[in-house]
XYZ file of C-alpha atoms in Angstrom:
468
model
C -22.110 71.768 40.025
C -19.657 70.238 37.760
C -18.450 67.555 40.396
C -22.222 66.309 40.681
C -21.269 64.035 37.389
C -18.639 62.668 38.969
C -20.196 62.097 42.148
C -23.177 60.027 40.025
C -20.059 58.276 38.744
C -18.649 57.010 41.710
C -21.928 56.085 42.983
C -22.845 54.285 39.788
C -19.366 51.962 40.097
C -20.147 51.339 43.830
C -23.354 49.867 43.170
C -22.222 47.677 40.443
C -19.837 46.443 42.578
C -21.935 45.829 45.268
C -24.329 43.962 43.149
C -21.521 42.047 41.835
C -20.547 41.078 44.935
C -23.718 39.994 45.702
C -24.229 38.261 42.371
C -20.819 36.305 43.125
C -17.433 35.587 41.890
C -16.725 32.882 38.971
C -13.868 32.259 36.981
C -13.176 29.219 34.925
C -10.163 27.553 32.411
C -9.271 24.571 31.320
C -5.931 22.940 31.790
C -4.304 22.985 28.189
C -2.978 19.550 26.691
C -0.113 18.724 24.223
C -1.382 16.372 21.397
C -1.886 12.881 22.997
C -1.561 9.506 21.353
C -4.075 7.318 20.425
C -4.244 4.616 23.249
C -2.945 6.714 25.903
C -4.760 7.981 29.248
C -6.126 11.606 29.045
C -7.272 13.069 31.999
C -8.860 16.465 31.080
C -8.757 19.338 34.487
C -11.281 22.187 34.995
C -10.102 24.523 37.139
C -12.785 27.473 38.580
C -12.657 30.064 41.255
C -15.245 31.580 43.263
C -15.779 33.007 46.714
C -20.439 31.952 45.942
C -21.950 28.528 46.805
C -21.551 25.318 43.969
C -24.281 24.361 41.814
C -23.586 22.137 39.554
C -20.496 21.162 36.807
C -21.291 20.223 33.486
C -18.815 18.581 31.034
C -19.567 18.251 27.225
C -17.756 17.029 24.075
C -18.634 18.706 20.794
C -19.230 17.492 17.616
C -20.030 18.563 13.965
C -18.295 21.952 14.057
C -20.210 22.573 17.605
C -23.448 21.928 16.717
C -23.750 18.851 18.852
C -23.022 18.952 22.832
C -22.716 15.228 24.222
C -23.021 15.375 27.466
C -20.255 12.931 29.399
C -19.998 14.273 33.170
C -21.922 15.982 35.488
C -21.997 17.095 39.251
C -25.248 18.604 40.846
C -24.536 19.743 44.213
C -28.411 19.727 45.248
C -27.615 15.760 45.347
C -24.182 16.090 46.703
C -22.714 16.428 50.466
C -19.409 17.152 49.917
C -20.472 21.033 50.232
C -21.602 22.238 53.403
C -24.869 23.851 53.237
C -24.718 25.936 56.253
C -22.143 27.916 54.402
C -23.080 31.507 55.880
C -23.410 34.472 53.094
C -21.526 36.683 55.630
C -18.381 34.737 55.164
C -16.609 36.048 51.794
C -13.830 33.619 50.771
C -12.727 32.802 47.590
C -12.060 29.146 46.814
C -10.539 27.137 44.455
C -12.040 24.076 42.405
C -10.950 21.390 40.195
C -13.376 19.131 37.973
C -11.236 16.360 36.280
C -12.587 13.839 33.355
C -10.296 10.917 32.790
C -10.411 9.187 29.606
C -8.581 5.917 29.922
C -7.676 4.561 26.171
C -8.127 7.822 23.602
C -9.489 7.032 20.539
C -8.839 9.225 17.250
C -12.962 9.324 17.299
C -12.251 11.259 20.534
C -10.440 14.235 19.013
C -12.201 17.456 19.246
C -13.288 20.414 21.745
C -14.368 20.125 24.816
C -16.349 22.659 27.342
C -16.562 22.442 31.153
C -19.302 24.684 32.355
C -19.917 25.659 36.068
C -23.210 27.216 37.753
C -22.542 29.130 41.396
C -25.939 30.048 43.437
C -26.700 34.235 42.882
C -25.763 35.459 46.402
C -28.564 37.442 45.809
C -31.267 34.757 45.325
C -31.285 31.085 45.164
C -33.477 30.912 42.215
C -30.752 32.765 39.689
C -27.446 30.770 38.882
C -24.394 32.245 38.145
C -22.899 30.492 34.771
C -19.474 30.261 33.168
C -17.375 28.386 30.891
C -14.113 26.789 29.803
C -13.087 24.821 26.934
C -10.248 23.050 25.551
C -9.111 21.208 22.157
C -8.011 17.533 22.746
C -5.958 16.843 19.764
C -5.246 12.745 19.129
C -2.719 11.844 17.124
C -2.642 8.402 15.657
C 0.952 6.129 14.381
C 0.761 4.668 10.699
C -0.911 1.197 10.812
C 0.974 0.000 7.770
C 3.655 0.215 5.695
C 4.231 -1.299 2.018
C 6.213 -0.347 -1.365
C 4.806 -2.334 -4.360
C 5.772 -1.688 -8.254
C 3.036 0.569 -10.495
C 1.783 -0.506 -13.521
C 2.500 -4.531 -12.232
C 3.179 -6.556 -14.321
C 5.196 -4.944 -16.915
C 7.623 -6.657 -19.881
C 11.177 -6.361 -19.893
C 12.413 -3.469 -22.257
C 15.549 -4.591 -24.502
C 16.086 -1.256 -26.942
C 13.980 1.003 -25.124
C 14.491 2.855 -21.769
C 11.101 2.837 -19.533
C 10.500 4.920 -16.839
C 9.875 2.955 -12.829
C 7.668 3.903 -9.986
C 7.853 2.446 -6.691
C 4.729 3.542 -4.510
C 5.051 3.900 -1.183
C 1.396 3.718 1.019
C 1.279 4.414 4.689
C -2.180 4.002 6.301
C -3.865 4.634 9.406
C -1.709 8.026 10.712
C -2.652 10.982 12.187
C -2.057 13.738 11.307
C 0.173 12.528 7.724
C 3.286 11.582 8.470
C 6.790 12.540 6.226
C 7.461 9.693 3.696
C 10.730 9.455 1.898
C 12.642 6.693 -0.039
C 16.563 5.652 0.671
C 18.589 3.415 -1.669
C 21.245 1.122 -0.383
C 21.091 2.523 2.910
C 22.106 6.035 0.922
C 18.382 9.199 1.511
C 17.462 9.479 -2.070
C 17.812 13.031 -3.587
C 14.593 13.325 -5.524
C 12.941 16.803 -7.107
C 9.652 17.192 -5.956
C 6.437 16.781 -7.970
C 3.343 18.450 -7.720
C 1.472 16.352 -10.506
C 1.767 12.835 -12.302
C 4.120 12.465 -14.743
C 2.739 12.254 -18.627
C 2.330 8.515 -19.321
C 3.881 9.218 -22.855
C 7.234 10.616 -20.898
C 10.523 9.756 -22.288
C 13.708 9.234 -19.963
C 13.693 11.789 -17.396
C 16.569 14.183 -17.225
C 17.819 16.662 -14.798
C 20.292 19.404 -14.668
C 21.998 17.868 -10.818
C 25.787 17.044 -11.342
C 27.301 13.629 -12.498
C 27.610 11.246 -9.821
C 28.399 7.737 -11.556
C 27.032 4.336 -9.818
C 28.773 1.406 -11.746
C 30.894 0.896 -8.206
C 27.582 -0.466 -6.985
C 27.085 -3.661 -9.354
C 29.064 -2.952 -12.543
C 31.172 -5.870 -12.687
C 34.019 -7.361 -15.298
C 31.689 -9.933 -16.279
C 28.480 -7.540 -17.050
C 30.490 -5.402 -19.088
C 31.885 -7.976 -21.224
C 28.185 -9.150 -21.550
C 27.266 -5.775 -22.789
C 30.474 -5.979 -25.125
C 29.232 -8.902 -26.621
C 25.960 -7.694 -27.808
C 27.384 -5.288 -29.203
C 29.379 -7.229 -31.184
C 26.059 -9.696 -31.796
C 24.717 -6.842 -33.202
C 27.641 -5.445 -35.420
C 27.535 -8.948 -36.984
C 23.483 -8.780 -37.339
C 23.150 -11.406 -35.070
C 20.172 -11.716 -32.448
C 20.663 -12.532 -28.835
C 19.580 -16.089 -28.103
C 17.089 -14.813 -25.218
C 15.119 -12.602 -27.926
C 12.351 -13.714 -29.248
C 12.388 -13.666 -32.919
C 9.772 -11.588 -35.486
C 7.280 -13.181 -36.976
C 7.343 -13.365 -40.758
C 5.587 -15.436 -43.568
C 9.567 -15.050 -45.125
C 11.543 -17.893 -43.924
C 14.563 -16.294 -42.605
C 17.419 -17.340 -45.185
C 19.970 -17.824 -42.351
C 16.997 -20.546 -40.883
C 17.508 -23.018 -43.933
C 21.396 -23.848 -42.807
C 19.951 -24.571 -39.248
C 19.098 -28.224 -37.580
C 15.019 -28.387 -37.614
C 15.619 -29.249 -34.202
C 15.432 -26.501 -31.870
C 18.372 -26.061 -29.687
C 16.565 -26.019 -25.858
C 18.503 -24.069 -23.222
C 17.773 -24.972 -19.695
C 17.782 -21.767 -18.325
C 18.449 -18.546 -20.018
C 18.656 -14.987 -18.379
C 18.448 -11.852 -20.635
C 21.444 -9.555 -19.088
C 22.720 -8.126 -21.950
C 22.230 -4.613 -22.537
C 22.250 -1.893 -25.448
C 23.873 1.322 -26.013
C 21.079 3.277 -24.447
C 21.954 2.287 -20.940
C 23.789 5.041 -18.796
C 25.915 4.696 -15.736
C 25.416 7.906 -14.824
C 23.107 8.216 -11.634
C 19.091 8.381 -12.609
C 17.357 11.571 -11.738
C 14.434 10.428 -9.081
C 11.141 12.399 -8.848
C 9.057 12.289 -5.887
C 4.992 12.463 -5.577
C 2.832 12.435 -2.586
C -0.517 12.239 -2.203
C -3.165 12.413 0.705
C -6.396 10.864 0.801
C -8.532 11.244 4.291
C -10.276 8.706 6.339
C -13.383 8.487 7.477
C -11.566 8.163 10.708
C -10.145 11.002 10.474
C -6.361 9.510 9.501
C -4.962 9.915 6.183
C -3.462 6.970 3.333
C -0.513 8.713 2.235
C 1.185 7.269 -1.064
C 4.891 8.520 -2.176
C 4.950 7.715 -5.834
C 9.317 7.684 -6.606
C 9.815 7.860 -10.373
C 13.268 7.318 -12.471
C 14.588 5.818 -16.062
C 14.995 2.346 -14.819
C 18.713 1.186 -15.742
C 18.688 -2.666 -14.926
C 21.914 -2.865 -15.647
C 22.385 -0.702 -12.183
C 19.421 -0.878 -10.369
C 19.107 -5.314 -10.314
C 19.854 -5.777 -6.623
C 19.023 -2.756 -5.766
C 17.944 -1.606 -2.452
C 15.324 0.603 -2.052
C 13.164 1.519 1.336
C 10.416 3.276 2.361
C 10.999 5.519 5.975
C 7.983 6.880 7.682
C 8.531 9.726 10.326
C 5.599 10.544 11.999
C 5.169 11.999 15.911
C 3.708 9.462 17.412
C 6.461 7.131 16.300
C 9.343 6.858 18.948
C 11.758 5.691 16.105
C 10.926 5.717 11.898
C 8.302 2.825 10.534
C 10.068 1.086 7.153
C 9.713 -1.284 4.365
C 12.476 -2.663 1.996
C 12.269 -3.933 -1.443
C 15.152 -5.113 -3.784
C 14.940 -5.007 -7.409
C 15.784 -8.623 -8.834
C 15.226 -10.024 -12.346
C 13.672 -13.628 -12.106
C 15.299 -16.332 -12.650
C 15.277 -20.193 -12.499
C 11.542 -20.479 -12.955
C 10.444 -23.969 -11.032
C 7.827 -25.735 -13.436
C 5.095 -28.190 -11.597
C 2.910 -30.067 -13.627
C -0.001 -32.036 -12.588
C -0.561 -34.687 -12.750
C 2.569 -36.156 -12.428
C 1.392 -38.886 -14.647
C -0.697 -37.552 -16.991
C -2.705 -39.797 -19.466
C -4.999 -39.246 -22.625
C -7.965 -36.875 -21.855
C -6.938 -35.833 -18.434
C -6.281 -32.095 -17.943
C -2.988 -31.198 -17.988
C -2.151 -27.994 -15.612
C 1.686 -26.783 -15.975
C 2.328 -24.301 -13.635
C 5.212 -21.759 -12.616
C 5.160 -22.451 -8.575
C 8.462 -19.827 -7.418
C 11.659 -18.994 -8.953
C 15.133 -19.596 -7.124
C 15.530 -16.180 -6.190
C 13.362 -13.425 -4.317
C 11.947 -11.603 -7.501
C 10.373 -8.335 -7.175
C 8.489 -6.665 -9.082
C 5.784 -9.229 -9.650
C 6.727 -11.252 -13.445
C 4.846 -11.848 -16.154
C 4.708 -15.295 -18.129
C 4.087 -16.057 -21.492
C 3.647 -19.607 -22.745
C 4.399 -21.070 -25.641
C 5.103 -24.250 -28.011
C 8.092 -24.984 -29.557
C 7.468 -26.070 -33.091
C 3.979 -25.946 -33.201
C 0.726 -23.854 -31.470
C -0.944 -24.412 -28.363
C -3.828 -26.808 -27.814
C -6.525 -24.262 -28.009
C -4.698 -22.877 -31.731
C -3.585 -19.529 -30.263
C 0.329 -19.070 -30.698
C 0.859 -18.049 -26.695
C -0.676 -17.978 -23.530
C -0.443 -15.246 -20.968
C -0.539 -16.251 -17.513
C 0.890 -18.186 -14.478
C -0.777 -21.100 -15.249
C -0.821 -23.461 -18.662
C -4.233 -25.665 -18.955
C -4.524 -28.114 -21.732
C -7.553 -29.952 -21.421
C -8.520 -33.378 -22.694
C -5.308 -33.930 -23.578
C -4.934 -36.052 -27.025
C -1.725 -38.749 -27.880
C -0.510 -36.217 -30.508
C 0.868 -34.131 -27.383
C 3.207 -36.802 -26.359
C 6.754 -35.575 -26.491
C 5.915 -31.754 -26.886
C 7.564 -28.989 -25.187
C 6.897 -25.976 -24.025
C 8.524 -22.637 -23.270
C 7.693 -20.415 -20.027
C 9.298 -16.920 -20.327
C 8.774 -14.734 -17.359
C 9.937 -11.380 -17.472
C 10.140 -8.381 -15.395
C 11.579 -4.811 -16.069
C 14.730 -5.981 -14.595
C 15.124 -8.823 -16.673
C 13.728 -12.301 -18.371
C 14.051 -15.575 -18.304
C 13.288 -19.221 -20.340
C 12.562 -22.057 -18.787
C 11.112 -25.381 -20.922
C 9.204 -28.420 -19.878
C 8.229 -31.726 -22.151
C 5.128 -33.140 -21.188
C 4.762 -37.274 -21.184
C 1.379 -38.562 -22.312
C 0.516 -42.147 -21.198
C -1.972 -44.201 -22.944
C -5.352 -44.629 -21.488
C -6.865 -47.854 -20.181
C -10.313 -46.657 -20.451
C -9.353 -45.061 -24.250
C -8.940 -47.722 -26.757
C -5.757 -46.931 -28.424
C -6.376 -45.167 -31.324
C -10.050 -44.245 -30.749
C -9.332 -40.906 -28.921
C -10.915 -37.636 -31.159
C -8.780 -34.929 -32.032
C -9.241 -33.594 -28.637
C -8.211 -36.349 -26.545
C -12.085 -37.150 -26.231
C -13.100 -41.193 -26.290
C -15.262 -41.668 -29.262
C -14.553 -45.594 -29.699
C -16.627 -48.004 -27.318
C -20.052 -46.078 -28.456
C -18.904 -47.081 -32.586
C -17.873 -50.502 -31.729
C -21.111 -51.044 -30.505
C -23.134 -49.404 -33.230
C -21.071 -51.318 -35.665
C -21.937 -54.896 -33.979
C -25.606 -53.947 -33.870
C -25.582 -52.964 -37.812
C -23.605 -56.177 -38.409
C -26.149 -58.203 -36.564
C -28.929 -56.981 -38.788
C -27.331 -57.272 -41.325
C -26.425 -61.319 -41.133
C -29.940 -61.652 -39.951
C -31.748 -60.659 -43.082
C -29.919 -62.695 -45.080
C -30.814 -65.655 -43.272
């Protein structure tokens, strides 16, 4: 009695498996992939095993989280004679399939899952199909695009008595997934301490705690240092540097009554000079990324690098941007060196330029590479602009409608970056006017004379005609 369960047992497993055998025998997997890069060929293999009769193979690629099945290959063996169909169900072998979809230039669009699914005939009927499934993750990896460091907060004044904080952004686009971003100097991997927010805007001169490491071998020469010395001294002596520009006051500076009411013009001057607040010691960097996505699914990653600028050190400077990323056979970069302008080159058109025209003075390149971008700041020396204003800010002077009064006046450009600044003057030649009667002009520059002439004459006219 008690070996009756059993016996249901065994009876119960041989049935199954005689039903299973007649249901057939399917197993399928997909061929896994290492991350491919965009551009390459990807050819995606289904591999399935059965010993039942082929009915169709099915590939799909799925979208929005799998709610989506697109369709992109299928085989339907009812439309197919590569399979024999006097295959006889007495014969019990078990063969081995492969389903391949190539996809010749892989897009980052094209990342995602994908499912091969594979329908055998039910040995038992032809009307049931026997289904089953593989699937596999393609993942596409994309190379940064671009590469470029520019200056924040561009463009910024020059900073005499007062040390300012520098940022030097870094933005990769068009990577996938975000590559590593880091900054060298000189050649030399920058040490920085990481950041996980934005530094106050109010922040003084950051400090750290890292050991003294001093940098004046880099560009500290003799002749800086006696530059520096001679502030100094300028300033024991309460003098002013001749690049500064001086306060404004309705006091007339005593020392200003012993002076020539010329003003002495410099060609070209360069503010070097530098206070006590300047350390040689090397600046503490801080380090900031940030990741925004695509819609393409790559990411625009930007490495902020922060430190107390020292121009004093850092003019010349070297600085690059490295990109390592795992699509890239060897690092992306982009260099930038730090350089105070200098030798500003003044155009002015037109060359020639007479009473009324417009009169466009404007700063066209410097003699050196300067980076970051300057700003300019016009002025006239002795008097105010055109307009009234006391300076201009901008690349570009315009005095329109120019009047004779302007012959013979100069003007000062000073551009300036945080490395550094720089004068430059120009005197601008006005020629009379042919079509201006001398001496007719308006305060502008404007002809006003031809129309009274003529009103004059007429009044005269009348005038000599009553009488008679």
């Amino acid at each position: 009695m008690r070996a009756a369960p059993s016996l249901r047992g065994c009876v119960c497993l041989l049935l199954a498996a005689i039903l299973d055998r007649a249901r057939g025998y399917l197993t399928v997997n997909i061929e896994p992939l290492p991350p491919v890069v965009a551009g390459d060929a990807v050819t995606l293999k289904c591999n399935f095993k059965t010993d039942g009769r082929m009915r169709e193979i099915v590939w799909y690629r799925v979208t929005d989280g799998g709610t989506i099945k697109q369709k992109i290959f299928t085989f339907d063996a009812m439309f197919s004679t590569n399979f024999s169909h006097m295959e006889s169900y007495r014969r019990r072998e078990d063969l081995v399939y492969q389903s391949t979809v190539r996809l010749p230039e892989v897009r980052v669009s094209d990342n995602g899952p994908y499912e091969c699914h594979v329908g055998i005939y039910d040995r038992a009927t032809r009307e049931k199909v026997v289904l089953a499934s593989g699937n596999i993750f393609l993942n596409v990896m994309a190379p940064p695009t671009s590469i470029e460091v520019v200056a924040a907060d561009t463009p910024a004044p020059f900073s005499r008595y007062q040390a300012q904080n520098f940022t030097l952004v870094c933005i990769v686009s068009g990577g996938k997934p975000a590559p590593t971003v880091y900054f060298k100097r000189d050649g030399e991997p920058i040490d920085a301490v990481p950041l996980s927010e934005p530094l106050a805007a109010s922040s003084g001169p950051l400090q750290d705690s890292r050991p003294f490491r001093s940098l004046l071998h880099r560009d500290l020469d003799d002749t800086k240092m006696q530059r520096s010395l001679s502030l100094l001294d300028a300033e024991t002596r309460g003098g002013r540097p001749s690049t500064e520009r001086p306060s404004r006051s309705l006091t007339p500076d005593p020392s200003s009554v012993i002076q020539p009411t010329t003003e002495s013009i410099p060609e070209t001057v360069v503010s070097r000079e530098f206070p006590r607040w300047v350390h040689s010691s090397e600046p503490v960097y801080f380090l900031r990324h940030s990741h925004t996505p695509g819609s393409d699914g790559t990411v625009e990653v930007r490495a902020l690098l922060t430190w107390t600028l020292n121009p004093q050190i850092d003019n010349e400077a070297l600085f690059s941007c490295e990109v390592k990323h795992p699509a890239l056979s060897m690092p992306m970069q982009a260099e930038v060196t730090l350089v105070a302008p200098k030798g500003p080159k003044i155009m002015m058109t037109p060359s020639r330029a007479r009473v009324g025209d417009t009169v466009r003075i404007l700063v066209h390149g410097f003699q050196n590479e300067v980076f970051p971008e300057p700003m300019f700041t016009w002025t006239r020396v002795g008097s105010r602009l055109l307009d009234g204003s006391a300076e201009f800010d901008g690349k570009e002077l315009v005095l329109e409608r120019v009047p004779a009064e302007l012959n013979g006046s100069m003007y000062r450009c000073m551009a300036q970056n945080p490395l550094g600044s720089t004068d430059t003057h120009t005197r601008l030649i006005v020629f009379e006017n042919p079509n201006i009667p001398r001496g007719t002009e308006d305060s502008n520059g404007s002809a006003s004379g031809p129309a009274g002439v003529r009103l004059t004459l007429v009044l005269a006219l009348t005038v000599v005609l009553e009488l008679t």
